[in-house]
mmCIF file of C-alpha atoms and ligand atoms in Angstrom:
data_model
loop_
_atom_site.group_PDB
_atom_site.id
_atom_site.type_symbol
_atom_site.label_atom_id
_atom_site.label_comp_id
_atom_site.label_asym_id
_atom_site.label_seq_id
_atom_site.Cartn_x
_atom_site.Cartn_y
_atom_site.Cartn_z
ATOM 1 C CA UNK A 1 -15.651 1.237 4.280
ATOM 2 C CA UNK A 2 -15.082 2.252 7.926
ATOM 3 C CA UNK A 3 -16.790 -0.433 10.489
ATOM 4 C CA UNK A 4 -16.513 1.259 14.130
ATOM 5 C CA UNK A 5 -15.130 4.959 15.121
ATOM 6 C CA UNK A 6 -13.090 7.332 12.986
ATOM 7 C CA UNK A 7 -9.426 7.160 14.178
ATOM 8 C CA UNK A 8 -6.827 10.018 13.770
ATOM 9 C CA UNK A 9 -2.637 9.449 13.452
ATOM 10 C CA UNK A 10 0.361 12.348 13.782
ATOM 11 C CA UNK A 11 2.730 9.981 11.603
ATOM 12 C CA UNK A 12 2.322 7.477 9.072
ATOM 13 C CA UNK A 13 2.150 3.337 10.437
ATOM 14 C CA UNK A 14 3.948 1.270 8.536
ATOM 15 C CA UNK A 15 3.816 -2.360 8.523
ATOM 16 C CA UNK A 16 6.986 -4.103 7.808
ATOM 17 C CA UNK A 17 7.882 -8.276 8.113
ATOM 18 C CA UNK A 18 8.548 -11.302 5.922
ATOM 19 C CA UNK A 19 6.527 -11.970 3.336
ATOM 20 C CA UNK A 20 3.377 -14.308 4.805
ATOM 21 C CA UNK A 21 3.430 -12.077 7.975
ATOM 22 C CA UNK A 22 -0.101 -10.598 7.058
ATOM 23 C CA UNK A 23 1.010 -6.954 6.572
ATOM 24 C CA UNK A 24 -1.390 -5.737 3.408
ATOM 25 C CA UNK A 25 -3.947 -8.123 5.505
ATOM 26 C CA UNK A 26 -3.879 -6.030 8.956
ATOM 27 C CA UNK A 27 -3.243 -2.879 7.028
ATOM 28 C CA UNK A 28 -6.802 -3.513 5.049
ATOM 29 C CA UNK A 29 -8.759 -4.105 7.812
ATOM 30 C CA UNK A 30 -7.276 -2.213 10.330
ATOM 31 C CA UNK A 31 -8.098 0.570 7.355
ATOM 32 C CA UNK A 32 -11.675 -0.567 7.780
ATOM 33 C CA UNK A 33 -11.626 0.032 11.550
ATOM 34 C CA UNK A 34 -10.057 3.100 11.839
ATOM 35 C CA UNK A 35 -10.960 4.900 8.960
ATOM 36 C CA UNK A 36 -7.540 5.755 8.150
ATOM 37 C CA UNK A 37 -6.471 5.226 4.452
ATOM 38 C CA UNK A 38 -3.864 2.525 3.626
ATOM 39 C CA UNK A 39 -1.733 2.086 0.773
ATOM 40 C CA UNK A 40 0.255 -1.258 -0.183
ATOM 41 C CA UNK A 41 3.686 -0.569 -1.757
ATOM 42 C CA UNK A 42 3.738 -3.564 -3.694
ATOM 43 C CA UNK A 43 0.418 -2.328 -5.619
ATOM 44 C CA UNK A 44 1.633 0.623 -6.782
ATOM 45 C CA UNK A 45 5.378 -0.253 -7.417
ATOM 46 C CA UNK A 46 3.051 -2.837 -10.262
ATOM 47 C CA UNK A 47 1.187 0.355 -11.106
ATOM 48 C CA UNK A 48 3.212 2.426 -11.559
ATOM 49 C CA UNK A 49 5.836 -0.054 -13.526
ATOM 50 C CA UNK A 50 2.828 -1.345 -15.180
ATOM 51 C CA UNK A 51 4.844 -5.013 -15.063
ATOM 52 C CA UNK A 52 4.575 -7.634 -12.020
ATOM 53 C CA UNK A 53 7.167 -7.747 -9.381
ATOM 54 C CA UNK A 54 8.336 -10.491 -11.016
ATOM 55 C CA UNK A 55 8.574 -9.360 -13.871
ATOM 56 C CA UNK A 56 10.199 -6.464 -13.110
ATOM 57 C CA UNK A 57 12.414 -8.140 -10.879
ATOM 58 C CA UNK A 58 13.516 -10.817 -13.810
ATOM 59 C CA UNK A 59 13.829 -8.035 -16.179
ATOM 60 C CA UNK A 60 15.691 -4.995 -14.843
ATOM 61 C CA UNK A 61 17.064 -7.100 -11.532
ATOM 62 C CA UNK A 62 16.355 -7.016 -7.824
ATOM 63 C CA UNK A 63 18.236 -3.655 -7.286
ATOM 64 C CA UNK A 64 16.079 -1.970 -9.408
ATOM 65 C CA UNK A 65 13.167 -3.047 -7.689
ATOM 66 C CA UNK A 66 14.230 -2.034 -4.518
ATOM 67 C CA UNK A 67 15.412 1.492 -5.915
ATOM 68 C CA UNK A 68 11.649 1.752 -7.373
ATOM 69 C CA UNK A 69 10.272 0.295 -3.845
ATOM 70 C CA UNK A 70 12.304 2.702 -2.131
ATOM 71 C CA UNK A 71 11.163 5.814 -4.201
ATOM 72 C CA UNK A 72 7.502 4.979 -3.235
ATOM 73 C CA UNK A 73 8.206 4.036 0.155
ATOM 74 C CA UNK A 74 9.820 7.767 0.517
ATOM 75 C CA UNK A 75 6.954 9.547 -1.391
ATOM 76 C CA UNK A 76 3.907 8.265 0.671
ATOM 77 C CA UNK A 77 5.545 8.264 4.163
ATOM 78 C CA UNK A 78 6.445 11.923 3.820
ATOM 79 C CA UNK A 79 3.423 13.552 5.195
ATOM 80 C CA UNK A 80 0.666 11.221 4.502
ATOM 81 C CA UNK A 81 -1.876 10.143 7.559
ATOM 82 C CA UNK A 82 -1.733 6.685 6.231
ATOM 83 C CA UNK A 83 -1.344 2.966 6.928
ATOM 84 C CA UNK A 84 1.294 1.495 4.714
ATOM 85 C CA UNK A 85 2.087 -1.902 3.784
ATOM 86 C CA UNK A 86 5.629 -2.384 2.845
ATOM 87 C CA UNK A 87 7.175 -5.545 1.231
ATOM 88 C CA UNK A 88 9.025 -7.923 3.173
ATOM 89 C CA UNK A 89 12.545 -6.678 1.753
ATOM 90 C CA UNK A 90 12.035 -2.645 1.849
ATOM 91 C CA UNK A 91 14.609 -2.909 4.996
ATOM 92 C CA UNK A 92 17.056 -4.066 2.450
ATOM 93 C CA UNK A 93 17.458 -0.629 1.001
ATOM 94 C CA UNK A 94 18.881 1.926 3.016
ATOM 95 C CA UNK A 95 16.679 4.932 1.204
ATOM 96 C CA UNK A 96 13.451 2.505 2.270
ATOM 97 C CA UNK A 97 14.893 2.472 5.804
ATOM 98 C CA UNK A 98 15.471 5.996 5.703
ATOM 99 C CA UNK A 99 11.579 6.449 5.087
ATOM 100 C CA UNK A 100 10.762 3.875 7.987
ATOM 101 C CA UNK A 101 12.497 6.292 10.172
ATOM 102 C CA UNK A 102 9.311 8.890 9.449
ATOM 103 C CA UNK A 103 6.738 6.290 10.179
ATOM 104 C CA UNK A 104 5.426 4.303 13.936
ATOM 105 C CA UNK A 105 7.090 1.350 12.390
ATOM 106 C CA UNK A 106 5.149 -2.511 13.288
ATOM 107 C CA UNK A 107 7.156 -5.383 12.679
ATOM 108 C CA UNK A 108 4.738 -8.731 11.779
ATOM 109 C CA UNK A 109 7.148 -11.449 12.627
ATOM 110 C CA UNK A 110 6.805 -14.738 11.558
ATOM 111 C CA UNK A 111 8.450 -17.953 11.188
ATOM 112 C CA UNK A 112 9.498 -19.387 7.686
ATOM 113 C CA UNK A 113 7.733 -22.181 8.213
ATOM 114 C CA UNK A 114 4.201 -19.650 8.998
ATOM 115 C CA UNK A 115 4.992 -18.360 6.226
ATOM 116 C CA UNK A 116 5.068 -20.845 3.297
ATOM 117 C CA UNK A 117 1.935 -22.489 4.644
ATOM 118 C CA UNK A 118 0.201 -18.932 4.554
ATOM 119 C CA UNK A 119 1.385 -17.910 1.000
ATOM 120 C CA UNK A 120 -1.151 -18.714 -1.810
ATOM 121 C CA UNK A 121 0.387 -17.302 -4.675
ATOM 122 C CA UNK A 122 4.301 -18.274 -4.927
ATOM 123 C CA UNK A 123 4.356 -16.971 -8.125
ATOM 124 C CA UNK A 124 3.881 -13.196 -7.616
ATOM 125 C CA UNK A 125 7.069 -13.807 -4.560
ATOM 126 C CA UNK A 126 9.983 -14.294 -6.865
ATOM 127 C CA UNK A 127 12.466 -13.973 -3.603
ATOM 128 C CA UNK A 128 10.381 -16.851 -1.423
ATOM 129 C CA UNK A 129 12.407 -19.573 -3.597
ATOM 130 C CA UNK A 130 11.730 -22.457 -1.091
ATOM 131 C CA UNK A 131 11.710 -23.205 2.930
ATOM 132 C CA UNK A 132 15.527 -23.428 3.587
ATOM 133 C CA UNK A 133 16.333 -19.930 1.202
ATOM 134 C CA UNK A 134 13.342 -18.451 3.090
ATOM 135 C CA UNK A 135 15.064 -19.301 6.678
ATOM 136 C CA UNK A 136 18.153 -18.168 5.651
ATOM 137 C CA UNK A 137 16.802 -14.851 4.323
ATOM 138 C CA UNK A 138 14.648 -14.389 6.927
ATOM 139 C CA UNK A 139 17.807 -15.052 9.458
ATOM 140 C CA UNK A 140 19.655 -12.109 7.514
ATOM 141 C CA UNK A 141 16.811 -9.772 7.726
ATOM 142 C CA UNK A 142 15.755 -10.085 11.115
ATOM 143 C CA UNK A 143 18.368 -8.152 13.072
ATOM 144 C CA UNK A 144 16.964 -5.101 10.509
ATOM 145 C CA UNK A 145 13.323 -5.776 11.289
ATOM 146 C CA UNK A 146 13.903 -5.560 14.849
ATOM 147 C CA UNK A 147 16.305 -2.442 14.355
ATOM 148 C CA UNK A 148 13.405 -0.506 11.748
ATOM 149 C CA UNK A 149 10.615 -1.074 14.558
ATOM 150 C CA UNK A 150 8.845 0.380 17.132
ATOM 151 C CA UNK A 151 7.388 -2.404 18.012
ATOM 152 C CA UNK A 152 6.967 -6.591 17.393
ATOM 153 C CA UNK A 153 4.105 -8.294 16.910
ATOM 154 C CA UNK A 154 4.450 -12.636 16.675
ATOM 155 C CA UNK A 155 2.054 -13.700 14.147
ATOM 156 C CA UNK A 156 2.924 -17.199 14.327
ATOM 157 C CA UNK A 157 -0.300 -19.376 15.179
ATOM 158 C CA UNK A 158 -2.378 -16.190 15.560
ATOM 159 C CA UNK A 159 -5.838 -15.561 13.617
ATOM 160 C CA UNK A 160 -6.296 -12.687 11.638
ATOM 161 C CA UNK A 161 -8.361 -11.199 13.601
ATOM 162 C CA UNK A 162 -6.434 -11.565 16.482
ATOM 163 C CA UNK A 163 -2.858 -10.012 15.228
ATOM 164 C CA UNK A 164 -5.453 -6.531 14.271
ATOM 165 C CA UNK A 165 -6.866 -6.175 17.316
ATOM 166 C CA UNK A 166 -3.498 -6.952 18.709
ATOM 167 C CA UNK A 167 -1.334 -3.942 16.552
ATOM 168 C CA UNK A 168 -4.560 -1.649 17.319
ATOM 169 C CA UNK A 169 -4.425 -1.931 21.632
ATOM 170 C CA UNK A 170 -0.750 -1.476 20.815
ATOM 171 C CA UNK A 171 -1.186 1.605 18.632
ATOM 172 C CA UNK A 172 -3.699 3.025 20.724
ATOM 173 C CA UNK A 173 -1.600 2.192 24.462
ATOM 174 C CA UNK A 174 1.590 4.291 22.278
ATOM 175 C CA UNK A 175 -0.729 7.166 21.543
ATOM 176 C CA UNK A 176 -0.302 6.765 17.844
ATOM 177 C CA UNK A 177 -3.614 5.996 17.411
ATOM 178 C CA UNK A 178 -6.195 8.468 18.656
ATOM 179 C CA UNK A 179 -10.261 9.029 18.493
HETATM 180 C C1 LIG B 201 9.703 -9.356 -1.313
HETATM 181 C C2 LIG B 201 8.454 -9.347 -0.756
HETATM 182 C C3 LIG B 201 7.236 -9.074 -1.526
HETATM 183 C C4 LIG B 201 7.534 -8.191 -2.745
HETATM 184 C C5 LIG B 201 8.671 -8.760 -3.530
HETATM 185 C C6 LIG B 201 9.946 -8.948 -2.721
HETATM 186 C C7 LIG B 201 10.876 -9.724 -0.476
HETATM 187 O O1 LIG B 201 6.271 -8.417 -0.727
HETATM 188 O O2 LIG B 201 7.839 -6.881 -2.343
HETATM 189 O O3 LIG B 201 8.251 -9.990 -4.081
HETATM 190 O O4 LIG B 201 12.016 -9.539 -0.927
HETATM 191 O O5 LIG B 201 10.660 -10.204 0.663
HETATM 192 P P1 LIG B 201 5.351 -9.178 0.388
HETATM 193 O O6 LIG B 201 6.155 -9.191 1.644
HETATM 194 O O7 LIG B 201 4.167 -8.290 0.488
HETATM 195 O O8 LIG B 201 5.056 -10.531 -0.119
#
């Protein structure tokens, strides 16, 4: 459903950040208001595995999730015009980060505490354990956030709403996103 103007890219966007930073959010409606198709990793790493990440990750281990991750990650950045949501650890893998490298990478931040009090569904987030292993992760994987980017968008105490309109000036100001 496009609401608004038909928007045009050169390179894929990808949305990278913690989980709870909004990225399959923004990517869905910023989908709807540019017309541009989007695609959410963690979807089809469950569709193509036909198992949940948790399962997945409890069964064959978090390596192989991030090698399956990775293989997607590579496969729809490589020429696709498309919005992509990434999970929160892609920037663990160096193939993943390798992929990021093709993309106008947008890093969601957010604190750990934002984060826990946005997250509905714990259970399909095997790697948010609790608040002090989320800081700590989060701590680890910040420096590659900020090194995978383009650019860094605070989500903390922002609306919806706000943090689209927000990453679409942004896209628009860097050329990336054109009418
Ligand atoms: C993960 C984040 C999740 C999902 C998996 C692992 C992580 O994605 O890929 O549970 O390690 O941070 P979201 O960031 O979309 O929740």
């Amino acid at each position: 459903m496009l609401v608004g103007q038909q928007f045009y890219i050169k390179k894929p966007i990808a949305l990278i950040g913690f989980m709870g930073s909004g990225k399959s959010s923004v990517a869905k409606l910023l989908s709807e208001q540019t017309g541009i198709e989007f695609v959410d990793t963690d979807k089809l790493v469950v569709q193509r595995c036909k198992q949940t990440i948790s399962e997945i990750i409890n069964s064959r281990g978090e390596s192989a999730f991030r090698k399956i991750e990775a293989d997607i990650l590579d496969e729809v950045t490589r020429d696709k015009k498309i919005i992509v949501a990434t999970g929160g650890g892609c920037v663990e893998s160096a193939v993943s980060r390798g992929a990021l490298k093709n993309c106008f990478v947008v890093w969601l931040n957010v604190s750990s505490k934002t984060a826990a009090d946005r997250i509905i569904d714990f259970s399909s987030r095997p790697m948010f354990k609790d608040i002090e292993n989320a800081e700590n992760v989060l701590a680890q994987r910040n420096n590659r956030y900020e090194k995978c980017s383009n650019v860094e968008i605070d989500t903390d105490g922002k609306k919806l709403d706000d943090v689209v309109q927000e990453v679409k000036r942004v896209l628009i100001r860097k050329g990336i996103l054109q009418q």
